[in-house]
GROMACS .gro file of N, CA, C and O in nm:
model
  424
    1MET      N    1  -2.424  -1.775   1.905
    1MET     CA    2  -2.360  -1.896   1.953
    1MET      C    3  -2.221  -1.854   2.052
    1MET      O    4  -2.143  -1.791   1.970
    2LYS      N    5  -2.201  -1.870   2.164
    2LYS     CA    6  -2.093  -1.843   2.227
    2LYS      C    7  -1.973  -1.948   2.219
    2LYS      O    8  -1.995  -2.042   2.230
    3SER      N    9  -1.860  -1.898   2.193
    3SER     CA   10  -1.744  -1.988   2.166
    3SER      C   11  -1.677  -2.006   2.296
    3SER      O   12  -1.634  -1.895   2.371
    4ASN      N   13  -1.615  -2.110   2.332
    4ASN     CA   14  -1.541  -2.117   2.460
    4ASN      C   15  -1.382  -2.130   2.418
    4ASN      O   16  -1.342  -2.252   2.361
    5ALA      N   17  -1.328  -2.032   2.399
    5ALA     CA   18  -1.183  -2.029   2.355
    5ALA      C   19  -1.083  -2.135   2.410
    5ALA      O   20  -0.992  -2.148   2.347
    6ALA      N   21  -1.119  -2.167   2.533
    6ALA     CA   22  -1.022  -2.257   2.608
    6ALA      C   23  -1.018  -2.399   2.556
    6ALA      O   24  -0.948  -2.488   2.539
    7SER      N   25  -1.153  -2.435   2.499
    7SER     CA   26  -1.175  -2.584   2.470
    7SER      C   27  -1.171  -2.600   2.312
    7SER      O   28  -1.149  -2.695   2.247
    8GLU      N   29  -1.184  -2.487   2.245
    8GLU     CA   30  -1.219  -2.501   2.095
    8GLU      C   31  -1.065  -2.427   2.012
    8GLU      O   32  -1.066  -2.307   2.059
    9PRO      N   33  -0.988  -2.503   1.954
    9PRO     CA   34  -0.866  -2.446   1.881
    9PRO      C   35  -0.923  -2.345   1.747
    9PRO      O   36  -1.047  -2.373   1.714
   10LEU      N   37  -0.849  -2.259   1.748
   10LEU     CA   38  -0.834  -2.164   1.631
   10LEU      C   39  -0.842  -2.232   1.501
   10LEU      O   40  -0.763  -2.317   1.478
   11SER      N   41  -0.953  -2.214   1.405
   11SER     CA   42  -0.942  -2.250   1.293
   11SER      C   43  -0.894  -2.174   1.163
   11SER      O   44  -0.867  -2.214   1.080
   12ALA      N   45  -0.894  -2.061   1.201
   12ALA     CA   46  -0.853  -1.939   1.099
   12ALA      C   47  -0.813  -1.817   1.179
   12ALA      O   48  -0.873  -1.778   1.303
   13VAL      N   49  -0.731  -1.767   1.119
   13VAL     CA   50  -0.680  -1.613   1.177
   13VAL      C   51  -0.664  -1.540   1.047
   13VAL      O   52  -0.595  -1.560   0.946
   14LEU      N   53  -0.714  -1.414   1.044
   14LEU     CA   54  -0.721  -1.323   0.919
   14LEU      C   55  -0.633  -1.212   0.958
   14LEU      O   56  -0.665  -1.142   1.076
   15PHE      N   57  -0.551  -1.156   0.891
   15PHE     CA   58  -0.471  -1.039   0.895
   15PHE      C   59  -0.481  -0.957   0.763
   15PHE      O   60  -0.495  -1.007   0.661
   16ASP      N   61  -0.482  -0.827   0.773
   16ASP     CA   62  -0.462  -0.742   0.669
   16ASP      C   63  -0.321  -0.764   0.631
   16ASP      O   64  -0.211  -0.762   0.724
   17LEU      N   65  -0.257  -0.758   0.507
   17LEU     CA   66  -0.143  -0.770   0.478
   17LEU      C   67  -0.046  -0.626   0.496
   17LEU      O   68   0.046  -0.644   0.572
   18ASP      N   69  -0.095  -0.542   0.416
   18ASP     CA   70   0.014  -0.413   0.405
   18ASP      C   71   0.004  -0.345   0.547
   18ASP      O   72  -0.143  -0.309   0.602
   19ASP      N   73   0.104  -0.297   0.606
   19ASP     CA   74   0.112  -0.223   0.723
   19ASP      C   75   0.064  -0.299   0.847
   19ASP      O   76   0.041  -0.243   0.961
   20THR      N   77   0.029  -0.420   0.830
   20THR     CA   78  -0.007  -0.510   0.947
   20THR      C   79   0.097  -0.622   0.956
   20THR      O   80   0.199  -0.659   1.046
   21LEU      N   81   0.117  -0.681   0.853
   21LEU     CA   82   0.235  -0.830   0.833
   21LEU      C   83   0.359  -0.754   0.765
   21LEU      O   84   0.465  -0.789   0.808
   22ILE      N   85   0.343  -0.678   0.687
   22ILE     CA   86   0.472  -0.635   0.600
   22ILE      C   87   0.460  -0.479   0.584
   22ILE      O   88   0.377  -0.428   0.599
   23ASP      N   89   0.579  -0.440   0.570
   23ASP     CA   90   0.591  -0.296   0.563
   23ASP      C   91   0.647  -0.261   0.408
   23ASP      O   92   0.744  -0.289   0.360
   24SER      N   93   0.542  -0.208   0.340
   24SER     CA   94   0.548  -0.189   0.172
   24SER      C   95   0.549  -0.062   0.160
   24SER      O   96   0.535  -0.001   0.046
   25PHE      N   97   0.597   0.039   0.266
   25PHE     CA   98   0.574   0.184   0.236
   25PHE      C   99   0.692   0.238   0.146
   25PHE      O  100   0.645   0.315   0.056
   26ASP      N  101   0.812   0.195   0.141
   26ASP     CA  102   0.912   0.222   0.058
   26ASP      C  103   0.872   0.177  -0.093
   26ASP      O  104   0.911   0.272  -0.176
   27ALA      N  105   0.808   0.073  -0.076
   27ALA     CA  106   0.777   0.042  -0.223
   27ALA      C  107   0.658   0.098  -0.296
   27ALA      O  108   0.674   0.134  -0.435
   28ARG      N  109   0.571   0.144  -0.213
   28ARG     CA  110   0.451   0.234  -0.264
   28ARG      C  111   0.498   0.355  -0.277
   28ARG      O  112   0.471   0.420  -0.394
   29VAL      N  113   0.586   0.411  -0.201
   29VAL     CA  114   0.650   0.550  -0.240
   29VAL      C  115   0.746   0.557  -0.373
   29VAL      O  116   0.718   0.634  -0.459
   30ALA      N  117   0.824   0.434  -0.386
   30ALA     CA  118   0.905   0.436  -0.477
   30ALA      C  119   0.793   0.391  -0.630
   30ALA      O  120   0.828   0.483  -0.752
   31ALA      N  121   0.700   0.357  -0.608
   31ALA     CA  122   0.605   0.345  -0.733
   31ALA      C  123   0.531   0.459  -0.757
   31ALA      O  124   0.513   0.514  -0.889
   32LEU      N  125   0.475   0.534  -0.639
   32LEU     CA  126   0.415   0.675  -0.674
   32LEU      C  127   0.510   0.779  -0.737
   32LEU      O  128   0.475   0.834  -0.792
   33THR      N  129   0.649   0.761  -0.696
   33THR     CA  130   0.746   0.842  -0.746
   33THR      C  131   0.757   0.835  -0.898
   33THR      O  132   0.745   0.928  -0.976
   34ASP      N  133   0.761   0.701  -0.937
   34ASP     CA  134   0.758   0.675  -1.080
   34ASP      C  135   0.647   0.707  -1.161
   34ASP      O  136   0.659   0.755  -1.236
   35ALA      N  137   0.543   0.686  -1.075
   35ALA     CA  138   0.398   0.724  -1.169
   35ALA      C  139   0.407   0.886  -1.201
   35ALA      O  140   0.359   0.924  -1.292
   36PHE      N  141   0.422   0.955  -1.060
   36PHE     CA  142   0.438   1.108  -1.082
   36PHE      C  143   0.548   1.146  -1.175
   36PHE      O  144   0.494   1.258  -1.248
   37GLN      N  145   0.657   1.106  -1.192
   37GLN     CA  146   0.755   1.156  -1.276
   37GLN      C  147   0.710   1.097  -1.418
   37GLN      O  148   0.722   1.186  -1.507
   38GLY      N  149   0.652   1.000  -1.431
   38GLY     CA  150   0.605   0.966  -1.579
   38GLY      C  151   0.491   1.045  -1.619
   38GLY      O  152   0.479   1.042  -1.768
   39ALA      N  153   0.438   1.095  -1.549
   39ALA     CA  154   0.312   1.171  -1.585
   39ALA      C  155   0.343   1.298  -1.584
   39ALA      O  156   0.265   1.397  -1.617
   40GLY      N  157   0.480   1.362  -1.558
   40GLY     CA  158   0.517   1.488  -1.538
   40GLY      C  159   0.471   1.551  -1.425
   40GLY      O  160   0.465   1.708  -1.417
   41LEU      N  161   0.456   1.485  -1.317
   41LEU     CA  162   0.395   1.581  -1.200
   41LEU      C  163   0.511   1.574  -1.104
   41LEU      O  164   0.522   1.543  -0.996
   42ARG      N  165   0.605   1.662  -1.129
   42ARG     CA  166   0.730   1.682  -1.061
   42ARG      C  167   0.706   1.765  -0.945
   42ARG      O  168   0.801   1.764  -0.848
   43HIS      N  169   0.620   1.813  -0.933
   43HIS     CA  170   0.583   1.934  -0.817
   43HIS      C  171   0.527   1.885  -0.708
   43HIS      O  172   0.506   1.926  -0.613
   44LEU      N  173   0.489   1.745  -0.692
   44LEU     CA  174   0.410   1.679  -0.595
   44LEU      C  175   0.540   1.560  -0.539
   44LEU      O  176   0.603   1.500  -0.579
   45ASP      N  177   0.529   1.587  -0.388
   45ASP     CA  178   0.625   1.478  -0.323
   45ASP      C  179   0.532   1.366  -0.288
   45ASP      O  180   0.429   1.349  -0.195
   46PRO      N  181   0.589   1.238  -0.325
   46PRO     CA  182   0.502   1.126  -0.293
   46PRO      C  183   0.468   1.068  -0.165
   46PRO      O  184   0.375   1.042  -0.114
   47LYS      N  185   0.575   1.117  -0.074
   47LYS     CA  186   0.570   1.072   0.079
   47LYS      C  187   0.468   1.159   0.138
   47LYS      O  188   0.350   1.113   0.221
   48GLN      N  189   0.468   1.300   0.096
   48GLN     CA  190   0.365   1.373   0.140
   48GLN      C  191   0.232   1.337   0.098
   48GLN      O  192   0.136   1.361   0.172
   49PHE      N  193   0.209   1.299  -0.013
   49PHE     CA  194   0.106   1.275  -0.081
   49PHE      C  195   0.023   1.160   0.001
   49PHE      O  196  -0.107   1.141   0.039
   50PHE      N  197   0.102   1.031   0.018
   50PHE     CA  198   0.054   0.939   0.133
   50PHE      C  199   0.023   0.999   0.241
   50PHE      O  200  -0.086   0.946   0.314
   51HIS      N  201   0.066   1.069   0.308
   51HIS     CA  202   0.056   1.112   0.461
   51HIS      C  203  -0.082   1.216   0.431
   51HIS      O  204  -0.141   1.209   0.530
   52GLU      N  205  -0.106   1.269   0.322
   52GLU     CA  206  -0.221   1.372   0.322
   52GLU      C  207  -0.348   1.280   0.303
   52GLU      O  208  -0.460   1.312   0.330
   53ILE      N  209  -0.355   1.190   0.221
   53ILE     CA  210  -0.455   1.103   0.189
   53ILE      C  211  -0.497   1.004   0.334
   53ILE      O  212  -0.617   0.954   0.318
   54ARG      N  213  -0.417   1.011   0.434
   54ARG     CA  214  -0.454   0.940   0.571
   54ARG      C  215  -0.546   0.816   0.547
   54ARG      O  216  -0.664   0.809   0.613
   55GLY      N  217  -0.489   0.717   0.501
   55GLY     CA  218  -0.575   0.601   0.489
   55GLY      C  219  -0.695   0.579   0.397
   55GLY      O  220  -0.756   0.487   0.372
   56ARG      N  221  -0.720   0.698   0.322
   56ARG     CA  222  -0.814   0.685   0.208
   56ARG      C  223  -0.763   0.601   0.105
   56ARG      O  224  -0.645   0.576   0.061
   57GLN      N  225  -0.844   0.545   0.020
   57GLN     CA  226  -0.807   0.474  -0.083
   57GLN      C  227  -0.727   0.526  -0.201
   57GLN      O  228  -0.748   0.643  -0.264
   58LEU      N  229  -0.596   0.488  -0.208
   58LEU     CA  230  -0.513   0.550  -0.307
   58LEU      C  231  -0.559   0.563  -0.442
   58LEU      O  232  -0.554   0.670  -0.521
   59LEU      N  233  -0.613   0.458  -0.499
   59LEU     CA  234  -0.657   0.471  -0.653
   59LEU      C  235  -0.790   0.578  -0.660
   59LEU      O  236  -0.779   0.644  -0.759
   60ASP      N  237  -0.860   0.597  -0.548
   60ASP     CA  238  -0.969   0.717  -0.554
   60ASP      C  239  -0.884   0.847  -0.554
   60ASP      O  240  -0.917   0.929  -0.635
   61GLU      N  241  -0.779   0.848  -0.462
   61GLU     CA  242  -0.720   0.971  -0.463
   61GLU      C  243  -0.620   1.010  -0.597
   61GLU      O  244  -0.626   1.139  -0.615
   62LEU      N  245  -0.584   0.914  -0.656
   62LEU     CA  246  -0.499   0.939  -0.766
   62LEU      C  247  -0.598   0.984  -0.873
   62LEU      O  248  -0.580   1.062  -0.968
   63THR      N  249  -0.727   0.929  -0.884
   63THR     CA  250  -0.845   0.981  -0.985
   63THR      C  251  -0.856   1.098  -0.964
   63THR      O  252  -0.866   1.197  -1.045
   64GLU      N  253  -0.878   1.166  -0.839
   64GLU     CA  254  -0.917   1.268  -0.807
   64GLU      C  255  -0.797   1.379  -0.836
   64GLU      O  256  -0.841   1.471  -0.876
   65LEU      N  257  -0.680   1.337  -0.818
   65LEU     CA  258  -0.579   1.420  -0.863
   65LEU      C  259  -0.569   1.464  -1.001
   65LEU      O  260  -0.528   1.565  -1.043
   66GLU      N  261  -0.610   1.362  -1.079
   66GLU     CA  262  -0.608   1.361  -1.230
   66GLU      C  263  -0.722   1.464  -1.257
   66GLU      O  264  -0.698   1.577  -1.357
   67GLU      N  265  -0.855   1.456  -1.197
   67GLU     CA  266  -0.936   1.569  -1.223
   67GLU      C  267  -0.900   1.698  -1.180
   67GLU      O  268  -0.915   1.784  -1.235
   68ARG      N  269  -0.816   1.712  -1.083
   68ARG     CA  270  -0.775   1.849  -1.030
   68ARG      C  271  -0.672   1.923  -1.121
   68ARG      O  272  -0.641   2.022  -1.158
   69GLU      N  273  -0.577   1.812  -1.164
   69GLU     CA  274  -0.460   1.841  -1.284
   69GLU      C  275  -0.534   1.868  -1.407
   69GLU      O  276  -0.489   1.963  -1.512
   70GLY      N  277  -0.661   1.835  -1.441
   70GLY     CA  278  -0.730   1.849  -1.558
   70GLY      C  279  -0.708   1.796  -1.692
   70GLY      O  280  -0.743   1.795  -1.792
   71GLU      N  281  -0.649   1.643  -1.653
   71GLU     CA  282  -0.608   1.573  -1.779
   71GLU      C  283  -0.608   1.424  -1.733
   71GLU      O  284  -0.586   1.405  -1.618
   72LYS      N  285  -0.617   1.341  -1.791
   72LYS     CA  286  -0.607   1.192  -1.794
   72LYS      C  287  -0.464   1.177  -1.793
   72LYS      O  288  -0.396   1.183  -1.906
   73LEU      N  289  -0.404   1.137  -1.677
   73LEU     CA  290  -0.240   1.105  -1.673
   73LEU      C  291  -0.217   0.958  -1.675
   73LEU      O  292  -0.097   0.932  -1.668
   74GLY      N  293  -0.299   0.873  -1.636
   74GLY     CA  294  -0.272   0.723  -1.651
   74GLY      C  295  -0.209   0.703  -1.490
   74GLY      O  296  -0.130   0.603  -1.489
   75LEU      N  297  -0.248   0.776  -1.396
   75LEU     CA  298  -0.159   0.760  -1.250
   75LEU      C  299  -0.184   0.603  -1.205
   75LEU      O  300  -0.091   0.554  -1.169
   76VAL      N  301  -0.309   0.576  -1.198
   76VAL     CA  302  -0.344   0.446  -1.151
   76VAL      C  303  -0.265   0.331  -1.229
   76VAL      O  304  -0.206   0.240  -1.173
   77GLU      N  305  -0.266   0.322  -1.364
   77GLU     CA  306  -0.187   0.233  -1.419
   77GLU      C  307  -0.068   0.256  -1.417
   77GLU      O  308   0.043   0.148  -1.404
   78ARG      N  309   0.017   0.359  -1.418
   78ARG     CA  310   0.142   0.390  -1.385
   78ARG      C  311   0.203   0.329  -1.258
   78ARG      O  312   0.296   0.277  -1.227
   79TYR      N  313   0.107   0.385  -1.168
   79TYR     CA  314   0.137   0.327  -1.002
   79TYR      C  315   0.140   0.151  -1.018
   79TYR      O  316   0.234   0.118  -0.964
   80ARG      N  317   0.027   0.107  -1.090
   80ARG     CA  318   0.034  -0.049  -1.064
   80ARG      C  319   0.129  -0.103  -1.124
   80ARG      O  320   0.211  -0.189  -1.073
   81HIS      N  321   0.185  -0.055  -1.249
   81HIS     CA  322   0.302  -0.098  -1.329
   81HIS      C  323   0.420  -0.096  -1.239
   81HIS      O  324   0.516  -0.189  -1.235
   82ALA      N  325   0.455   0.039  -1.183
   82ALA     CA  326   0.571   0.034  -1.117
   82ALA      C  327   0.581  -0.028  -0.979
   82ALA      O  328   0.692  -0.077  -0.952
   83TYR      N  329   0.461  -0.042  -0.912
   83TYR     CA  330   0.448  -0.135  -0.808
   83TYR      C  331   0.472  -0.293  -0.815
   83TYR      O  332   0.550  -0.340  -0.740
   84TRP      N  333   0.429  -0.335  -0.918
   84TRP     CA  334   0.429  -0.468  -0.956
   84TRP      C  335   0.564  -0.516  -1.023
   84TRP      O  336   0.594  -0.616  -1.040
   85ASN      N  337   0.621  -0.421  -1.061
   85ASN     CA  338   0.752  -0.422  -1.132
   85ASN      C  339   0.863  -0.375  -1.062
   85ASN      O  340   0.963  -0.348  -1.138
   86ARG      N  341   0.860  -0.355  -0.949
   86ARG     CA  342   0.945  -0.291  -0.867
   86ARG      C  343   1.073  -0.363  -0.832
   86ARG      O  344   1.050  -0.484  -0.843
   87LYS      N  345   1.184  -0.284  -0.801
   87LYS     CA  346   1.312  -0.390  -0.774
   87LYS      C  347   1.272  -0.433  -0.631
   87LYS      O  348   1.209  -0.402  -0.530
   88PRO      N  349   1.361  -0.566  -0.620
   88PRO     CA  350   1.350  -0.639  -0.497
   88PRO      C  351   1.383  -0.559  -0.394
   88PRO      O  352   1.494  -0.458  -0.392
   89GLY      N  353   1.358  -0.599  -0.252
   89GLY     CA  354   1.406  -0.560  -0.138
   89GLY      C  355   1.353  -0.428  -0.078
   89GLY      O  356   1.390  -0.372   0.040
   90LEU      N  357   1.243  -0.379  -0.137
   90LEU     CA  358   1.166  -0.280  -0.089
   90LEU      C  359   1.023  -0.306   0.020
   90LEU      O  360   0.985  -0.234   0.068
   91ILE      N  361   1.023  -0.440   0.021
   91ILE     CA  362   0.907  -0.482   0.111
   91ILE      C  363   0.961  -0.605   0.186
   91ILE      O  364   1.045  -0.693   0.148
   92SER      N  365   0.960  -0.576   0.324
   92SER     CA  366   0.979  -0.684   0.437
   92SER      C  367   0.873  -0.686   0.538
   92SER      O  368   0.778  -0.615   0.554
   93MET      N  369   0.869  -0.800   0.603
   93MET     CA  370   0.788  -0.855   0.698
   93MET      C  371   0.843  -0.759   0.828
   93MET      O  372   0.954  -0.727   0.863
   94TYR      N  373   0.739  -0.718   0.910
   94TYR     CA  374   0.789  -0.641   1.035
   94TYR      C  375   0.841  -0.754   1.133
   94TYR      O  376   0.823  -0.864   1.125
   95PRO      N  377   0.930  -0.686   1.239
   95PRO     CA  378   0.986  -0.769   1.317
   95PRO      C  379   0.892  -0.856   1.391
   95PRO      O  380   0.800  -0.809   1.435
   96GLY      N  381   0.940  -0.986   1.427
   96GLY     CA  382   0.846  -1.062   1.503
   96GLY      C  383   0.728  -1.135   1.425
   96GLY      O  384   0.680  -1.208   1.459
   97ILE      N  385   0.696  -1.094   1.316
   97ILE     CA  386   0.570  -1.129   1.212
   97ILE      C  387   0.606  -1.303   1.176
   97ILE      O  388   0.539  -1.379   1.205
   98GLY      N  389   0.722  -1.343   1.153
   98GLY     CA  390   0.750  -1.451   1.084
   98GLY      C  391   0.741  -1.574   1.224
   98GLY      O  392   0.648  -1.670   1.200
   99PRO      N  393   0.822  -1.546   1.323
   99PRO     CA  394   0.760  -1.634   1.445
   99PRO      C  395   0.629  -1.646   1.482
   99PRO      O  396   0.554  -1.738   1.533
  100LEU      N  397   0.551  -1.530   1.478
  100LEU     CA  398   0.398  -1.526   1.520
  100LEU      C  399   0.316  -1.613   1.420
  100LEU      O  400   0.241  -1.676   1.488
  101LEU      N  401   0.352  -1.607   1.292
  101LEU     CA  402   0.276  -1.699   1.198
  101LEU      C  403   0.313  -1.860   1.216
  101LEU      O  404   0.234  -1.939   1.211
  102GLU      N  405   0.423  -1.865   1.262
  102GLU     CA  406   0.480  -2.006   1.265
  102GLU      C  407   0.396  -2.071   1.403
  102GLU      O  408   0.355  -2.183   1.387
  103ALA      N  409   0.404  -1.973   1.517
  103ALA     CA  410   0.334  -2.004   1.621
  103ALA      C  411   0.196  -2.039   1.591
  103ALA      O  412   0.122  -2.156   1.647
  104LEU      N  413   0.104  -1.929   1.524
  104LEU     CA  414  -0.013  -1.962   1.505
  104LEU      C  415  -0.052  -2.085   1.406
  104LEU      O  416  -0.153  -2.174   1.423
  105HIS      N  417   0.070  -2.126   1.330
  105HIS     CA  418   0.029  -2.246   1.242
  105HIS      C  419   0.039  -2.370   1.318
  105HIS      O  420  -0.019  -2.449   1.295
  106LYS      N  421   0.128  -2.360   1.430
  106LYS     CA  422   0.117  -2.490   1.517
  106LYS      C  423  -0.004  -2.493   1.606
  106LYS      O  424  -0.061  -2.593   1.626
   0.00000   0.00000   0.00000
């Protein structure tokens, strides 16, 4: 069925949240820093780790990292705890997103 965009109003618009509507990179780096430090992995740079995984699933990469390190370090759990208990102010909307969402709502 072909839609005529000129005559039919939008009923829904879907967005990915992270890195589309909000910038959470600093919060993710801070959480990964806490996870690495808590697990004693001081030789790893969290920013570099994110850049090296290039969009692959973080949780899968943390599991593979544990396998390379040869022990269960609880990285996924440490990361999740640090991320969800982060200090305020590390996540923000990208410029222009607020007005865009308001316009779409109207």
